Structure formats: structure tokens, C-alpha cells
Coordinates of C-alpha atoms in Angstrom, one line a residue:
M1 CA -19.3 19.7 9.5
K2 CA -21.0 16.4 8.8
C3 CA -18.9 13.3 8.7
K4 CA -19.6 11.3 5.5
V5 CA -19.8 7.5 6.2
N6 CA -18.1 5.3 3.6
I7 CA -20.5 2.5 3.1
T8 CA -18.0 0.4 1.2
N9 CA -15.5 0.5 4.1
C10 CA -18.2 -0.5 6.5
A11 CA -19.1 -3.5 4.3
A12 CA -15.4 -4.5 4.2
L13 CA -15.1 -4.2 7.9
F14 CA -17.9 -6.6 8.5
I15 CA -16.7 -9.1 5.9
I16 CA -13.0 -9.1 6.9
V17 CA -13.0 -8.5 10.7
F18 CA -15.8 -11.0 11.5
S19 CA -15.0 -13.7 9.0
G20 CA -14.2 -16.1 11.8
F21 CA -17.0 -15.1 14.2
Y22 CA -18.5 -18.5 14.4
L23 CA -20.4 -19.7 17.5
K24 CA -22.3 -22.9 17.9
T25 CA -23.8 -21.9 21.2
V26 CA -26.3 -19.5 19.7
A27 CA -29.3 -20.0 17.5
I28 CA -27.8 -18.1 14.6
S29 CA -24.0 -17.9 14.5
P30 CA -22.8 -14.3 14.3
I31 CA -20.9 -14.7 11.1
Y32 CA -24.2 -15.2 9.2
L33 CA -25.5 -11.9 10.7
T34 CA -22.3 -10.0 9.9
T35 CA -22.3 -11.4 6.4
S36 CA -25.9 -10.3 5.9
V37 CA -25.0 -6.8 7.1
G38 CA -22.0 -6.7 4.7
I39 CA -24.2 -7.8 1.8
L40 CA -26.9 -5.2 2.7
L41 CA -24.2 -2.5 2.8
Y42 CA -22.7 -3.6 -0.5
V43 CA -26.2 -3.6 -2.2
M44 CA -26.5 0.0 -1.0
V45 CA -23.2 0.8 -2.7
L46 CA -24.4 -0.9 -6.0
I47 CA -27.7 1.0 -5.9
K48 CA -25.8 4.3 -5.7
E49 CA -23.6 3.4 -8.7
E50 CA -24.8 4.4 -12.2
H51 CA -23.2 1.3 -13.8
P52 CA -22.6 -1.4 -11.1
I53 CA -20.2 -4.2 -12.3
F54 CA -19.3 -7.7 -11.2
I55 CA -15.5 -7.5 -10.4
A56 CA -13.7 -10.7 -11.2
D57 CA -10.3 -12.2 -12.2
Y58 CA -9.6 -15.8 -13.2
T59 CA -9.7 -16.9 -9.6
V60 CA -13.2 -15.6 -9.2
W61 CA -14.4 -17.3 -12.4
F62 CA -12.8 -20.5 -11.3
A63 CA -14.6 -20.2 -7.9
V64 CA -17.8 -19.8 -9.9
V65 CA -17.1 -23.0 -11.9
W66 CA -16.2 -24.9 -8.7
L67 CA -19.4 -23.6 -7.1
I68 CA -21.6 -24.8 -10.0
Y69 CA -19.9 -28.2 -10.0
I70 CA -20.7 -28.7 -6.3
L71 CA -24.3 -27.6 -6.8
I72 CA -24.8 -30.0 -9.7
T73 CA -22.9 -33.1 -8.4
Q74 CA -23.7 -32.8 -4.7
S75 CA -27.4 -31.8 -4.8
V76 CA -28.4 -35.4 -5.6
Y77 CA -27.2 -36.6 -2.2
L78 CA -28.7 -35.9 1.2
K79 CA -27.3 -32.5 2.0
T80 CA -25.2 -32.3 5.1
S81 CA -23.7 -29.4 6.9
A82 CA -20.5 -30.0 5.0
F83 CA -22.4 -29.3 1.7
Y84 CA -23.7 -25.9 3.0
N85 CA -20.4 -25.0 4.7
L86 CA -18.4 -25.5 1.5
L87 CA -20.9 -23.5 -0.6
F88 CA -20.9 -20.7 2.0
S89 CA -17.1 -20.6 1.9
I90 CA -16.8 -20.4 -1.9
L91 CA -19.5 -17.7 -2.0
Y92 CA -17.6 -15.8 0.7
Y93 CA -14.6 -15.7 -1.5
I94 CA -16.6 -14.4 -4.5
F95 CA -18.4 -11.8 -2.4
S96 CA -15.4 -10.6 -0.4
F97 CA -13.5 -10.2 -3.7
Q98 CA -16.3 -7.7 -4.8
V99 CA -16.0 -5.7 -1.5
V100 CA -12.2 -5.7 -1.0
S101 CA -11.6 -4.7 -4.6
R102 CA -13.3 -1.3 -3.8
V103 CA -11.3 -0.6 -0.6
S104 CA -8.0 1.3 -0.3
R105 CA -4.8 -0.6 0.6
E106 CA -4.6 1.2 3.9
K107 CA -8.1 0.1 4.9
V108 CA -7.4 -3.5 3.9
L109 CA -4.3 -3.6 6.1
C110 CA -6.2 -1.9 8.9
Y111 CA -9.1 -4.3 8.8
S112 CA -6.7 -7.3 8.5
K113 CA -5.0 -6.4 11.8
K114 CA -8.4 -5.8 13.4
M115 CA -9.5 -9.3 12.1
V116 CA -6.5 -10.9 13.8
D117 CA -7.0 -8.9 17.0
F118 CA -10.8 -9.5 17.2
S119 CA -10.3 -13.2 16.6
I120 CA -7.7 -13.5 19.4
V121 CA -10.2 -12.0 21.8
L122 CA -12.8 -14.5 20.6
L123 CA -10.3 -17.4 20.9
L124 CA -9.4 -16.4 24.4
F125 CA -13.0 -16.7 25.5
E126 CA -13.2 -20.0 23.6
A127 CA -10.1 -21.4 25.3
V128 CA -11.2 -20.3 28.8
S129 CA -14.7 -21.8 28.3
R130 CA -13.5 -25.1 26.9
I131 CA -10.7 -25.8 29.4
G132 CA -12.9 -24.6 32.2
H133 CA -15.6 -27.0 31.3
P134 CA -13.9 -30.3 30.4
V135 CA -15.9 -33.2 29.0
V136 CA -14.9 -36.8 29.9
K137 CA -16.0 -39.3 27.4
A138 CA -16.4 -43.0 27.9
M139 CA -13.5 -45.3 27.1
Q140 CA -11.1 -42.3 27.2
A141 CA -7.6 -43.7 27.8
E142 CA -5.8 -42.4 30.8
N143 CA -2.7 -41.4 28.9
N144 CA -4.9 -39.3 26.6
A145 CA -6.6 -37.5 29.5
F146 CA -6.0 -34.1 27.7
Y147 CA -8.8 -35.1 25.3
K148 CA -11.4 -33.9 27.9
Y149 CA -10.2 -30.4 27.2
K150 CA -10.9 -30.7 23.4
Y151 CA -14.6 -31.2 23.2
N152 CA -16.6 -28.4 24.8
S153 CA -15.9 -25.6 22.4
I154 CA -18.2 -22.7 22.1
M155 CA -17.2 -22.3 18.4
Y156 CA -16.9 -25.8 16.8
Q157 CA -17.4 -29.5 17.4
D158 CA -14.0 -29.8 19.0
S159 CA -10.7 -27.9 19.3
N160 CA -9.3 -29.4 16.1
Y161 CA -11.5 -27.0 14.2
V162 CA -10.2 -24.2 16.4
G163 CA -6.7 -25.2 15.6
I164 CA -7.3 -24.8 11.9
F165 CA -8.7 -21.3 12.5
I166 CA -5.6 -20.4 14.5
I167 CA -3.2 -21.8 11.8
V168 CA -4.8 -19.4 9.2
L169 CA -4.6 -16.4 11.6
F170 CA -1.0 -17.2 12.6
F171 CA 0.4 -17.5 9.1
F172 CA -1.7 -14.6 7.8
A173 CA -0.1 -12.5 10.7
L174 CA 3.3 -13.8 9.7
Y175 CA 2.6 -12.8 6.0
L176 CA 1.6 -9.3 7.2
D177 CA 4.7 -9.0 9.3
N178 CA 7.2 -10.3 6.7
K179 CA 5.7 -8.9 3.5
Q180 CA 3.6 -5.9 4.5
N181 CA 5.6 -4.5 7.4
V182 CA 2.7 -4.8 9.8
V183 CA 4.1 -5.6 13.2
M184 CA 2.3 -8.8 14.4
K185 CA 4.9 -10.4 16.7
K186 CA 2.7 -10.1 19.9
E187 CA -0.3 -11.5 18.0
R188 CA 1.7 -14.5 16.8
I189 CA 3.0 -15.3 20.3
V190 CA -0.6 -15.2 21.7
L191 CA -1.9 -17.3 18.8
L192 CA 0.9 -19.9 19.5
C193 CA -0.2 -20.1 23.1
L194 CA -3.9 -20.4 22.0
C195 CA -2.9 -23.1 19.6
I196 CA -1.2 -25.1 22.4
A197 CA -4.4 -24.6 24.4
T198 CA -6.3 -26.5 21.7
F199 CA -4.3 -29.7 22.4
S200 CA -4.5 -30.2 18.6
R201 CA -1.2 -31.9 17.9
S202 CA -1.3 -31.4 14.2
A203 CA -2.0 -27.6 14.5
I204 CA 0.8 -27.2 17.1
I205 CA 3.3 -29.1 15.0
V206 CA 2.5 -27.1 11.9
I207 CA 2.8 -23.7 13.6
L208 CA 6.1 -24.7 15.3
L209 CA 7.5 -26.2 12.1
F210 CA 6.6 -23.6 9.6
G211 CA 6.3 -20.7 11.9
F212 CA 10.0 -20.6 12.9
W213 CA 11.1 -21.5 9.4
L214 CA 9.3 -18.5 7.8
D215 CA 10.2 -16.1 10.6
R216 CA 12.7 -13.7 9.2
S217 CA 14.0 -12.6 12.6
I218 CA 15.6 -16.1 13.1
S219 CA 18.9 -16.7 11.3
K220 CA 19.2 -19.5 8.8
S221 CA 21.9 -21.3 10.9
K222 CA 19.6 -21.2 13.9
K223 CA 16.8 -22.6 11.8
I224 CA 18.9 -25.5 10.7
I225 CA 20.0 -26.3 14.3
I226 CA 16.4 -26.0 15.6
L227 CA 15.1 -28.1 12.7
F228 CA 17.7 -30.9 13.3
G229 CA 16.8 -30.9 17.0
A230 CA 13.1 -31.0 16.2
I231 CA 13.6 -34.0 14.0
I232 CA 15.4 -35.9 16.7
A233 CA 12.8 -35.0 19.3
G234 CA 10.0 -35.7 16.9
A235 CA 11.3 -39.2 16.1
Y236 CA 11.6 -40.0 19.8
F237 CA 8.1 -38.6 20.5
I238 CA 6.6 -40.6 17.6
S239 CA 8.2 -43.9 18.5
G240 CA 7.4 -43.5 22.2
Y241 CA 3.9 -42.1 22.2
I242 CA 2.2 -41.3 18.9
L243 CA 2.6 -44.8 17.4
N244 CA 0.6 -46.0 20.4
D245 CA -2.1 -43.3 20.0
G246 CA -5.3 -44.5 18.5
S247 CA -6.2 -41.1 17.1
F248 CA -2.9 -40.8 15.3
L249 CA -3.1 -44.4 13.9
S250 CA -6.7 -43.8 12.8
K251 CA -5.4 -41.3 10.2
F252 CA -3.7 -44.1 8.4
S253 CA -6.6 -46.5 8.7
I254 CA -8.8 -43.8 7.1
I255 CA -6.5 -43.5 4.1
E256 CA -6.5 -47.3 3.8
S257 CA -10.2 -47.6 4.0
A258 CA -10.7 -44.9 1.5
W259 CA -8.3 -46.5 -1.0
T260 CA -10.0 -49.9 -0.6
F261 CA -13.4 -48.4 -1.2
Y262 CA -12.3 -46.3 -4.1
T263 CA -10.5 -49.1 -5.9
R264 CA -12.9 -52.0 -5.1
K265 CA -16.3 -50.8 -4.4
A266 CA -16.9 -47.3 -5.9
S267 CA -18.5 -47.1 -9.3
L268 CA -16.9 -45.0 -12.1
A269 CA -19.5 -42.2 -11.5
M270 CA -18.6 -42.2 -7.8
Q271 CA -14.9 -42.1 -8.6
L272 CA -15.4 -39.1 -10.8
F273 CA -18.0 -37.2 -8.9
G274 CA -17.8 -38.5 -5.3
Y275 CA -20.4 -39.9 -3.0
G276 CA -21.5 -36.7 -1.3
L277 CA -20.0 -34.1 1.0
G278 CA -20.1 -35.3 4.6
H279 CA -21.0 -38.9 3.6
S280 CA -17.7 -40.6 4.3
A281 CA -19.0 -42.3 7.4
D282 CA -21.8 -43.9 5.4
N283 CA -19.3 -45.4 2.8
I284 CA -16.0 -46.1 4.5
G285 CA -17.3 -46.4 8.1
I286 CA -15.6 -43.3 9.5
G287 CA -15.4 -39.5 8.8
S288 CA -12.8 -38.5 6.3
H289 CA -10.7 -36.4 8.8
N290 CA -8.3 -35.8 5.9
L291 CA -8.5 -32.9 3.5
F292 CA -7.4 -35.0 0.5
V293 CA -9.6 -38.0 1.3
A294 CA -12.5 -35.7 1.9
F295 CA -12.3 -34.0 -1.5
I296 CA -11.3 -37.1 -3.5
M297 CA -13.9 -39.4 -2.0
E298 CA -16.7 -36.9 -1.4
T299 CA -16.5 -34.7 -4.5
G300 CA -14.7 -37.1 -6.8
V301 CA -11.5 -36.8 -8.8
I302 CA -13.0 -34.0 -10.8
G303 CA -14.0 -32.1 -7.6
F304 CA -10.6 -32.6 -6.1
L305 CA -8.9 -31.3 -9.3
L306 CA -11.1 -28.2 -9.2
F307 CA -10.2 -27.6 -5.6
V308 CA -6.5 -28.0 -6.3
T309 CA -6.5 -25.9 -9.4
F310 CA -8.4 -23.1 -7.6
W311 CA -5.8 -23.0 -4.9
L312 CA -3.0 -23.0 -7.5
C313 CA -4.7 -20.1 -9.2
I314 CA -4.7 -18.2 -5.9
A315 CA -1.0 -19.0 -5.4
K316 CA -0.2 -17.8 -8.9
K317 CA -2.3 -14.6 -8.5
T318 CA -0.4 -13.7 -5.3
N319 CA 3.0 -14.5 -6.8
G320 CA 3.4 -17.4 -4.4
K321 CA 2.7 -15.3 -1.3
A322 CA -0.6 -17.2 -0.5
T323 CA 1.7 -20.2 0.1
Y324 CA 2.3 -18.6 3.5
V325 CA -1.1 -20.0 4.4
I326 CA -1.7 -22.7 1.8
V327 CA 1.3 -24.9 2.7
P328 CA 0.6 -25.0 6.5
I329 CA -3.1 -25.7 5.8
L330 CA -2.4 -28.5 3.4
T331 CA 0.1 -30.0 5.9
A332 CA -2.5 -29.9 8.7
G333 CA -5.0 -31.3 6.2
F334 CA -3.3 -34.7 6.4
S335 CA -4.8 -34.8 9.9
F336 CA -7.9 -32.7 9.6
V337 CA -9.4 -29.6 7.9
Q338 CA -13.1 -28.6 7.9
H339 CA -15.2 -27.5 5.0
F340 CA -16.2 -24.2 6.7
L341 CA -13.4 -21.9 5.8
P342 CA -14.7 -18.3 5.1
F343 CA -11.9 -16.9 7.2
L344 CA -9.3 -18.6 4.9
Y345 CA -11.0 -17.5 1.7
V346 CA -11.1 -13.9 2.8
V347 CA -7.4 -14.1 3.7
F348 CA -6.8 -15.3 0.1
V349 CA -8.7 -12.3 -1.2
I350 CA -6.7 -9.9 1.0
I351 CA -3.4 -11.3 -0.1
I352 CA -4.4 -11.0 -3.7
A353 CA -5.4 -7.4 -3.1
L354 CA -2.2 -6.5 -1.4
E355 CA 0.0 -8.3 -3.9
N356 CA -1.8 -6.7 -6.9
S357 CA -2.6 -3.3 -5.4
N358 CA -1.7 -1.4 -8.5
G359 CA -4.3 -3.1 -10.6
F360 CA -6.7 -4.4 -8.0
L361 CA -7.4 -1.8 -5.4
K362 CA -8.8 1.6 -6.2
S363 CA -6.9 4.7 -5.1
N364 CA -7.9 6.5 -2.0
E365 CA -9.5 9.2 -4.0
D366 CA -11.7 6.7 -5.8
V367 CA -12.7 5.2 -2.6
K368 CA -13.6 8.5 -1.1
N369 CA -15.9 9.1 -4.0
N370 CA -17.5 5.7 -3.5
G371 CA -19.2 6.8 -0.3

């Protein structure tokens, strides 16, 4: 008997599982290839349908509005990688919504676990390669010697980017564990270890802080005791080390520089529409390194409001469950978050699907007939 291949499921597998498969060490990063395969498979599905439709809810339409705004306001500037990375991420949300909406709940959960597991394998290779090939930069302070283990990543510019990827995976795994009864405890332990291996202090703090607080296996009394101890230890750590760390202090100088530029130098048009994605260094003398500074300064107040409203729409659509990922990411964003986030946006789509499965996902029988 012939085994019928479900093309829609194959498209979903490529779009979900490989959403974080980014490598800078090859000519074409694998995520662009896997996305192309996913698009090709989805086009095959549409060709077979008698009346193909564009599947959308208000989050998708808002993503379209945000996309159009970025294209109109940012195209006048010299386009940087940040411009293309943000466009790719928004488009990834819109496209993954089309694919995931046609896949059964069981398959979405299966591919979600595979995404975390595959990403862990990728991150293990990344950590071994980066730590095994340290890069010592000039003027590197002796007490910050661990920085040499942050730079030589096979995935991103440095391990801070890797830390953001791990944050998304960790809290997505926690959501699956807490809300979907998918056992992910081992994966979360490994992701915590991999996060520590990034030496990204903001990522480590975010996972330790929110990870234990959201973990249902830890009693509330223990959480309060641990939190109180963490506050004391954190205060000692900040006063004894972080306040003397140039990288930490630079986060405040960036906010100060951005505020000074915005209030004293920026024109009204620049305040409203920004000065271009990736152009912070040209205007305030340093990269934004801050999610809020990046969107307010680079895309303007209007762009920032679109960004915030889009994420609020996602939180509403998921009945607040997307905050499992949103709150940690926004917290880490005070230190650093990149524009390239397809893995985050596909996670949003998955949570929307799982929290609205009665009206969002098709039944298994419908999926089988979608072949």
C-alpha cells in the first residue's frame, strides 16, 4: 500500500523545526533554504486547492500594517541588515500563520518539541565551537576575561544573540510543559546550561529569575525564599562588580545618548518615523543595544507603537499565554535583543494555534484530506 505524503505537514515541519537554523559561517544560512522549501511546499498545497484562501486574524492584519509601515518609512534610508532581518521576521509570522493554521494540534505539538530538540543540538555545536576557539580582543580587561568566549559564534555576531534564542526556546518549553502537558524538563535543564555557556549575563538572569518563578513544580513559599535570597545576592553582585563593568554601564549611557538626541537634535519627522533601522551608531555614536531604544529611535514613535500593539494583540489572542515568552524577552530587551527573530514569531503563531485550537486548527480529518 502506498504511503500518502502530507505536503502541508512537511511545510510545517520545515517552518517550525528549522526556524532558528541560522549560521553565519556558510554562504547562505540554512534558515533561508528551509524557508524556501517550506514556501515551495505550501505553494504546492495551494495549487491543489480549488479555492485557496489567505488565512488571517487581527494579528496577521496588524503584522501586514506594520510591514507596510517599515517598507514605506525605512526604504528612504540606506538599508542595513537590521532592515532586512525585521522584514524577514514579520513575513515569517505571516507565512507561518498560513501553514500552521492547516496542521493538526497533534502535529503542532510534535513539531514544537522537535524544534526545541533540534535547536539544542545546534546550540551544543555552537557552544563547543565558540568556547573552543576563544577570541581575545585588544583592551580587554582582565576581570572580564570571559568575553573572549563570547565572540566566535558560528551562528551570530556574538553570544548575546545566542542568549536571546535560548531565552525564547526555554520559555517556550516551559509553556509547553505547564500548559500543554508536554514534558520538557530535561530540555530546560540543558537550555539553562547552554545559556550559562553564552556568558550573556542578561540572558542568564532572565532565565533564572522568570524560569523558577513560572515553574509549577516549585512551591510558592520556596519561590519567595529563593527570590529574597536572589535579591540580596544580586544587590551584592551589582555593587561589587557590575557597577564597575563598562558593558553594564554602557546600557545607561546609550539611553542617555538616545534621550539627548531625541529631545535636542531629532526633527519632528525623525521623532515620528525614526532615523533608519541599524543607524543608531550614525546618530548617537553607538549601537542601540536596547529593544526600546532601537524601535523608538530607529522606527520612530509610530513604529514603536505599532511594535507594542502587535505584541499586545498576540498576548490578547493567546489569552495571555504568550506572556510566557514576551515578558522575558522584553526584560532582556533592556540589555539587548536583535531584529532577526523568526524563531520568536513562529513560537507566537504556535501558541496562538494551541490556545485557539477549536477555531484555528483544522481537525485531523480535514488535514488528512489536505494531502
